[in-house]
Short mmCIF file of C-alpha atoms in Angstrom, two decimals:
data_model
loop_
_atom_site.label_atom_id
_atom_site.label_comp_id
_atom_site.label_asym_id
_atom_site.label_seq_id
_atom_site.Cartn_x
_atom_site.Cartn_y
_atom_site.Cartn_z
CA UNK A 1 0.00 0.00 0.00
CA UNK A 2 2.80 2.39 0.96
CA UNK A 3 4.43 1.90 -2.44
CA UNK A 4 1.19 2.74 -4.21
CA UNK A 5 0.74 5.85 -2.12
CA UNK A 6 4.32 6.79 -2.94
CA UNK A 7 3.57 6.90 -6.64
CA UNK A 8 0.96 9.62 -6.08
CA UNK A 9 2.87 11.77 -3.59
CA UNK A 10 2.69 15.47 -4.34
CA UNK A 11 5.37 16.47 -1.82
CA UNK A 12 8.19 15.20 -4.05
CA UNK A 13 10.73 17.95 -4.68
CA UNK A 14 11.29 18.18 -8.42
CA UNK A 15 14.32 19.98 -9.80
CA UNK A 16 12.07 22.70 -11.27
CA UNK A 17 10.50 23.39 -7.89
CA UNK A 18 13.88 23.30 -6.21
CA UNK A 19 15.39 25.89 -8.57
CA UNK A 20 12.34 28.17 -8.24
CA UNK A 21 12.66 27.96 -4.44
CA UNK A 22 16.35 28.87 -4.71
CA UNK A 23 15.55 31.82 -6.98
CA UNK A 24 12.88 33.15 -4.64
CA UNK A 25 15.69 33.93 -2.16
CA UNK A 26 16.84 36.65 -4.54
CA UNK A 27 14.13 39.33 -4.92
CA UNK A 28 15.95 40.91 -7.90
CA UNK A 29 15.87 37.66 -9.90
CA UNK A 30 13.70 37.65 -13.02
CA UNK A 31 13.55 33.91 -13.51
CA UNK A 32 16.21 33.88 -16.24
CA UNK A 33 18.32 31.36 -14.36
CA UNK A 34 15.36 28.98 -13.87
CA UNK A 35 14.60 29.13 -17.59
CA UNK A 36 18.25 28.43 -18.50
CA UNK A 37 18.39 25.51 -16.08
CA UNK A 38 15.15 24.01 -17.35
CA UNK A 39 16.70 23.95 -20.85
CA UNK A 40 19.82 22.19 -19.51
CA UNK A 41 17.57 19.65 -17.75
CA UNK A 42 15.67 19.06 -20.98
CA UNK A 43 18.98 18.43 -22.80
CA UNK A 44 19.97 15.91 -20.11
CA UNK A 45 16.66 14.03 -20.46
CA UNK A 46 17.08 13.87 -24.21
CA UNK A 47 20.68 12.61 -24.03
CA UNK A 48 19.70 10.10 -21.34
CA UNK A 49 17.09 8.62 -23.69
CA UNK A 50 19.57 8.59 -26.60
CA UNK A 51 22.29 6.90 -24.51
CA UNK A 52 19.85 4.22 -23.34
CA UNK A 53 18.90 3.25 -26.86
CA UNK A 54 22.27 3.91 -28.50
CA UNK A 55 22.97 0.25 -29.19
CA UNK A 56 19.55 -0.33 -30.69
CA UNK A 57 19.49 2.81 -32.79
CA UNK A 58 22.93 2.01 -34.19
CA UNK A 59 24.07 5.47 -33.19
CA UNK A 60 27.43 4.01 -32.25
CA UNK A 61 30.10 4.14 -34.88
CA UNK A 62 32.90 6.55 -35.60
CA UNK A 63 31.87 9.98 -36.80
CA UNK A 64 35.14 10.26 -38.67
CA UNK A 65 37.06 12.73 -36.55
CA UNK A 66 38.84 12.15 -33.28
CA UNK A 67 39.37 14.31 -30.19
CA UNK A 68 41.50 12.06 -28.00
CA UNK A 69 38.50 10.08 -26.86
CA UNK A 70 37.30 8.14 -29.88
CA UNK A 71 34.51 10.36 -31.07
CA UNK A 72 31.27 8.50 -31.52
CA UNK A 73 28.11 9.69 -33.21
CA UNK A 74 26.48 9.97 -29.83
CA UNK A 75 28.91 12.78 -28.87
CA UNK A 76 27.94 14.75 -31.93
CA UNK A 77 24.24 14.24 -31.27
CA UNK A 78 24.59 15.25 -27.60
CA UNK A 79 26.49 18.37 -28.57
CA UNK A 80 23.81 19.42 -31.05
CA UNK A 81 21.10 18.82 -28.46
CA UNK A 82 22.78 21.01 -25.84
CA UNK A 83 23.72 23.80 -28.24
CA UNK A 84 20.12 23.98 -29.52
CA UNK A 85 18.66 23.78 -26.01
CA UNK A 86 20.95 26.52 -24.68
CA UNK A 87 20.56 28.89 -27.63
CA UNK A 88 16.76 28.48 -27.71
CA UNK A 89 16.55 29.37 -24.00
CA UNK A 90 17.29 32.97 -25.03
CA UNK A 91 19.38 33.33 -21.86
CA UNK A 92 22.92 32.58 -23.13
CA UNK A 93 25.49 34.67 -24.98
CA UNK A 94 28.57 32.43 -25.21
CA UNK A 95 28.79 28.64 -25.26
CA UNK A 96 32.00 26.63 -24.95
CA UNK A 97 31.71 22.93 -25.77
CA UNK A 98 34.38 20.23 -25.61
CA UNK A 99 33.21 19.18 -29.08
CA UNK A 100 33.64 22.59 -30.77
CA UNK A 101 37.05 24.10 -31.42
CA UNK A 102 35.74 27.66 -31.28
CA UNK A 103 33.39 29.23 -28.75
CA UNK A 104 29.84 29.77 -30.02
CA UNK A 105 28.71 33.41 -29.85
CA UNK A 106 24.91 33.47 -29.73
CA UNK A 107 23.22 35.77 -32.26
CA UNK A 108 22.14 39.13 -30.71
CA UNK A 109 18.37 38.47 -30.98
CA UNK A 110 18.66 35.36 -28.76
CA UNK A 111 21.25 36.65 -26.32
CA UNK A 112 21.03 36.57 -22.52
CA UNK A 113 23.43 37.21 -19.66
CA UNK A 114 24.83 33.70 -19.11
CA UNK A 115 27.86 31.87 -20.50
CA UNK A 116 27.67 28.08 -20.38
CA UNK A 117 30.73 25.80 -20.60
CA UNK A 118 30.04 22.09 -21.06
CA UNK A 119 31.25 18.66 -22.04
CA UNK A 120 28.17 17.16 -23.71
CA UNK A 121 29.21 13.51 -23.28
CA UNK A 122 32.22 12.90 -21.08
CA UNK A 123 33.70 9.39 -21.18
CA UNK A 124 31.87 8.49 -24.38
CA UNK A 125 34.64 6.08 -25.44
CA UNK A 126 33.33 3.87 -22.60
CA UNK A 127 29.82 3.54 -24.01
CA UNK A 128 30.37 0.15 -25.68
CA UNK A 129 31.12 -1.56 -22.37
CA UNK A 130 28.22 -0.12 -20.40
CA UNK A 131 30.24 2.19 -18.15
CA UNK A 132 28.51 5.32 -16.82
CA UNK A 133 29.08 8.45 -18.88
CA UNK A 134 27.78 11.96 -18.37
CA UNK A 135 27.35 15.64 -19.19
CA UNK A 136 29.31 18.26 -17.23
CA UNK A 137 28.39 21.96 -17.20
CA UNK A 138 29.30 25.27 -15.58
CA UNK A 139 27.52 28.63 -15.75
CA UNK A 140 28.97 32.15 -15.60
CA UNK A 141 27.02 35.40 -15.56
CA UNK A 142 28.31 38.41 -17.49
CA UNK A 143 27.59 42.08 -16.98
CA UNK A 144 26.96 43.11 -20.58
CA UNK A 145 25.36 40.48 -22.81
CA UNK A 146 25.22 42.99 -25.67
CA UNK A 147 28.98 42.78 -26.17
CA UNK A 148 29.65 39.05 -25.81
CA UNK A 149 33.43 38.59 -25.77
CA UNK A 150 35.63 35.55 -25.29
CA UNK A 151 37.19 37.16 -22.19
CA UNK A 152 33.80 36.82 -20.50
CA UNK A 153 34.25 33.08 -20.37
CA UNK A 154 37.99 33.03 -19.51
CA UNK A 155 37.27 33.60 -15.84
CA UNK A 156 38.43 31.71 -12.75
CA UNK A 157 36.10 28.91 -11.64
CA UNK A 158 35.29 30.72 -8.37
CA UNK A 159 33.22 33.18 -10.48
CA UNK A 160 30.80 30.46 -11.63
CA UNK A 161 27.22 30.94 -10.44
CA UNK A 162 26.34 27.25 -10.85
CA UNK A 163 27.82 23.93 -11.91
CA UNK A 164 26.70 20.34 -12.21
CA UNK A 165 26.79 17.06 -14.05
CA UNK A 166 24.27 14.52 -15.23
CA UNK A 167 25.35 10.88 -15.07
CA UNK A 168 23.78 8.33 -17.39
CA UNK A 169 24.26 5.00 -15.63
CA UNK A 170 22.11 2.46 -13.81
CA UNK A 171 19.92 5.50 -13.13
CA UNK A 172 20.02 9.02 -14.54
CA UNK A 173 21.35 11.31 -11.80
CA UNK A 174 21.77 15.09 -11.95
CA UNK A 175 24.01 16.72 -9.34
CA UNK A 176 23.76 20.49 -9.06
CA UNK A 177 25.11 23.41 -7.05
CA UNK A 178 23.91 26.99 -7.36
CA UNK A 179 26.46 28.18 -4.82
CA UNK A 180 24.74 27.12 -1.61
CA UNK A 181 25.49 23.42 -1.19
CA UNK A 182 25.16 20.41 -3.49
CA UNK A 183 21.97 18.48 -4.25
CA UNK A 184 21.39 15.29 -6.25
CA UNK A 185 18.31 14.50 -8.32
CA UNK A 186 17.32 11.19 -9.93
CA UNK A 187 15.18 10.91 -13.05
CA UNK A 188 11.91 9.12 -12.35
CA UNK A 189 11.13 7.60 -15.75
CA UNK A 190 7.43 7.18 -14.93
CA UNK A 191 7.07 10.92 -14.25
CA UNK A 192 9.75 12.17 -16.64
CA UNK A 193 10.92 14.37 -13.76
CA UNK A 194 14.15 14.74 -11.78
CA UNK A 195 13.30 14.18 -8.08
CA UNK A 196 15.48 15.32 -5.17
CA UNK A 197 17.02 12.09 -3.82
CA UNK A 198 20.32 13.33 -2.35
CA UNK A 199 19.66 16.56 -0.45
CA UNK A 200 22.64 18.61 0.77
CA UNK A 201 25.46 16.24 -0.21
CA UNK A 202 28.50 16.49 2.08
CA UNK A 203 31.71 14.63 1.23
CA UNK A 204 33.29 12.75 4.18
CA UNK A 205 36.24 14.71 5.65
CA UNK A 206 38.58 11.77 4.98
CA UNK A 207 38.03 8.85 2.62
CA UNK A 208 39.17 5.25 2.20
CA UNK A 209 39.43 5.32 -1.61
CA UNK A 210 41.93 6.76 -4.08
CA UNK A 211 41.18 6.98 -7.78
CA UNK A 212 43.91 7.37 -10.41
CA UNK A 213 45.16 5.77 -13.62
CA UNK A 214 48.16 3.85 -12.24
CA UNK A 215 49.18 2.93 -15.77
CA UNK A 216 50.81 6.38 -15.91
CA UNK A 217 52.85 5.83 -12.70
CA UNK A 218 56.26 5.73 -14.40
CA UNK A 219 55.72 9.32 -15.63
CA UNK A 220 54.48 10.88 -12.35
CA UNK A 221 56.21 13.60 -10.37
CA UNK A 222 57.51 13.04 -6.82
CA UNK A 223 54.52 14.22 -4.73
CA UNK A 224 51.99 12.17 -6.75
CA UNK A 225 54.12 9.03 -6.51
CA UNK A 226 54.63 9.60 -2.74
CA UNK A 227 50.91 10.09 -2.13
CA UNK A 228 49.90 6.91 -4.01
CA UNK A 229 52.65 4.97 -2.21
CA UNK A 230 51.22 6.27 1.10
CA UNK A 231 47.72 5.13 0.07
CA UNK A 232 48.99 1.61 -0.55
CA UNK A 233 51.60 1.29 2.20
CA UNK A 234 50.64 3.65 5.05
CA UNK A 235 53.44 4.12 7.58
CA UNK A 236 51.21 5.33 10.44
CA UNK A 237 49.47 2.01 11.05
CA UNK A 238 46.23 3.09 9.34
CA UNK A 239 44.61 0.67 6.83
CA UNK A 240 45.59 0.97 3.16
CA UNK A 241 43.17 2.82 0.87
CA UNK A 242 41.22 0.93 -1.82
CA UNK A 243 41.83 1.75 -5.48
CA UNK A 244 38.75 2.47 -7.62
CA UNK A 245 39.23 3.84 -11.13
CA UNK A 246 36.50 3.75 -13.77
CA UNK A 247 38.11 6.07 -16.31
CA UNK A 248 34.94 8.11 -16.79
CA UNK A 249 35.37 11.38 -14.89
CA UNK A 250 31.68 11.81 -14.06
CA UNK A 251 31.43 8.32 -12.53
CA UNK A 252 34.72 8.62 -10.62
CA UNK A 253 33.84 12.06 -9.21
CA UNK A 254 30.28 10.96 -8.35
CA UNK A 255 31.60 8.08 -6.27
CA UNK A 256 34.19 10.36 -4.62
CA UNK A 257 31.49 12.90 -3.74
CA UNK A 258 29.24 10.30 -2.12
CA UNK A 259 31.79 7.98 -0.45
CA UNK A 260 34.76 10.28 0.08
CA UNK A 261 38.37 9.77 -0.91
CA UNK A 262 40.37 11.46 -3.62
CA UNK A 263 40.31 11.55 -7.44
CA UNK A 264 43.51 12.58 -9.18
CA UNK A 265 44.57 13.16 -12.76
CA UNK A 266 48.07 14.55 -12.27
CA UNK A 267 50.49 16.05 -14.73
CA UNK A 268 53.11 13.60 -15.98
CA UNK A 269 55.95 13.50 -18.50
CA UNK A 270 53.53 12.55 -21.26
CA UNK A 271 50.95 15.25 -20.38
CA UNK A 272 52.87 18.04 -18.58
CA UNK A 273 49.66 20.08 -18.18
CA UNK A 274 47.50 17.13 -17.16
CA UNK A 275 44.75 15.83 -19.40
CA UNK A 276 41.48 17.26 -18.09
CA UNK A 277 40.14 20.53 -19.48
CA UNK A 278 39.91 23.50 -17.15
CA UNK A 279 36.64 25.18 -18.16
CA UNK A 280 34.23 22.27 -18.49
CA UNK A 281 35.82 19.45 -16.45
CA UNK A 282 38.12 20.83 -13.74
CA UNK A 283 36.08 23.93 -12.81
CA UNK A 284 32.57 22.43 -12.51
CA UNK A 285 33.81 19.39 -10.56
CA UNK A 286 35.97 21.57 -8.30
CA UNK A 287 33.01 23.92 -7.68
CA UNK A 288 30.87 20.94 -6.61
CA UNK A 289 33.64 19.48 -4.42
CA UNK A 290 34.15 22.74 -2.53
CA UNK A 291 30.40 23.25 -2.13
CA UNK A 292 30.21 19.75 -0.60
CA UNK A 293 32.98 20.53 1.89
CA UNK A 294 35.90 19.04 -0.04
CA UNK A 295 38.90 20.60 -1.76
CA UNK A 296 40.38 20.82 -5.23
CA UNK A 297 44.04 21.51 -6.01
CA UNK A 298 46.11 21.71 -9.22
CA UNK A 299 49.49 20.86 -7.71
CA UNK A 300 50.22 24.60 -7.54
CA UNK A 301 47.06 26.36 -6.37
CA UNK A 302 43.38 26.06 -5.50
CA UNK A 303 41.78 24.86 -8.76
CA UNK A 304 39.01 27.51 -8.73
CA UNK A 305 41.61 30.33 -8.61
CA UNK A 306 43.14 29.28 -11.92
CA UNK A 307 42.67 31.88 -14.69
CA UNK A 308 42.40 30.09 -18.07
CA UNK A 309 44.03 31.72 -21.10
CA UNK A 310 42.48 29.43 -23.73
CA UNK A 311 39.04 27.81 -23.85
CA UNK A 312 40.38 24.25 -24.14
CA UNK A 313 43.24 24.65 -21.66
CA UNK A 314 44.20 21.62 -19.54
CA UNK A 315 45.26 21.31 -15.92
CA UNK A 316 46.36 18.64 -13.43
CA UNK A 317 43.72 18.01 -10.74
CA UNK A 318 43.50 16.51 -7.24
CA UNK A 319 40.01 16.68 -5.75
CA UNK A 320 38.01 15.04 -2.99
CA UNK A 321 37.87 14.78 0.81
CA UNK A 322 39.32 17.79 2.63
CA UNK A 323 41.96 15.89 4.65
CA UNK A 324 43.12 13.75 1.70
CA UNK A 325 43.69 16.79 -0.53
CA UNK A 326 45.38 18.56 2.40
CA UNK A 327 47.88 15.67 2.47
CA UNK A 328 48.64 16.13 -1.24
CA UNK A 329 49.10 19.89 -0.74
CA UNK A 330 51.60 19.19 2.06
CA UNK A 331 53.63 16.88 -0.22
CA UNK A 332 53.82 19.57 -2.95
CA UNK A 333 54.75 22.24 -0.36
CA UNK A 334 57.54 20.00 0.99
CA UNK A 335 58.90 19.46 -2.53
CA UNK A 336 58.93 23.22 -3.15
CA UNK A 337 60.99 23.79 0.00
CA UNK A 338 63.46 21.02 -0.84
#
């Protein structure tokens, strides 16, 4: 009986209701942000449906070009979906997508005051083997939408007004922060609505998991190698950490956020600037981590303080539980003194 009653509950917090509640805290708000977010949510629902039937619809197959991850047709489709959804919202002026070499400047008649940076389908090379993949996004607000310039989007991550990701896995989960904590929503397929299932996510202060591609170990710098060694062979009598590495950033960060621990993609001899992109991978995930009580560090500075010079710039990244990242920072500080 309880389950039946559950299906007809009206007190469920949908993402739309949640965002409207958040906006009502700001009397000067005109609802632009809610409209923009509802278009992002629509894009996520569409991509979720496409990912679920990708095998059947024969959408998988090379689209001809390559961007490091083998580019599949599904990437291209997802990119088109998000670009159309964002432009048609009438609330954006500049879009930066992982799939497009140049930033998209929205035509003046459809311009608004927000810049959106996004990776439409992160980890798409994993789709054949059923591993979770996802969309990552970050939102900046600019002062003058009339004169949309590239500089407006080359801002440090701490200036973002919102960030999030949508993970397409065993369920479709959207994790969002508008600058006052982190909340997780799960798509209820019977309602076609994202329902609040993970209110006010807080990452544990210290975790038992580390997540890194150990295949790159021979090219790591000293502090990274020391930290991973410490995870495996702790000298203080504490238990060793478990290694979990999926290779899909959204899935690895999602697990880190919920269970604690640390996710790292360091610089190495092969990729001296790291591999992950600053604007639409490092910044949104770092924003979420900090909002959940964790930390994010580049090996040199707080990740959100980084000022990007190019839209597809890369950076090393160490993010996760506060105490674990603090340990990494101490190792880099010690190396600097040496």
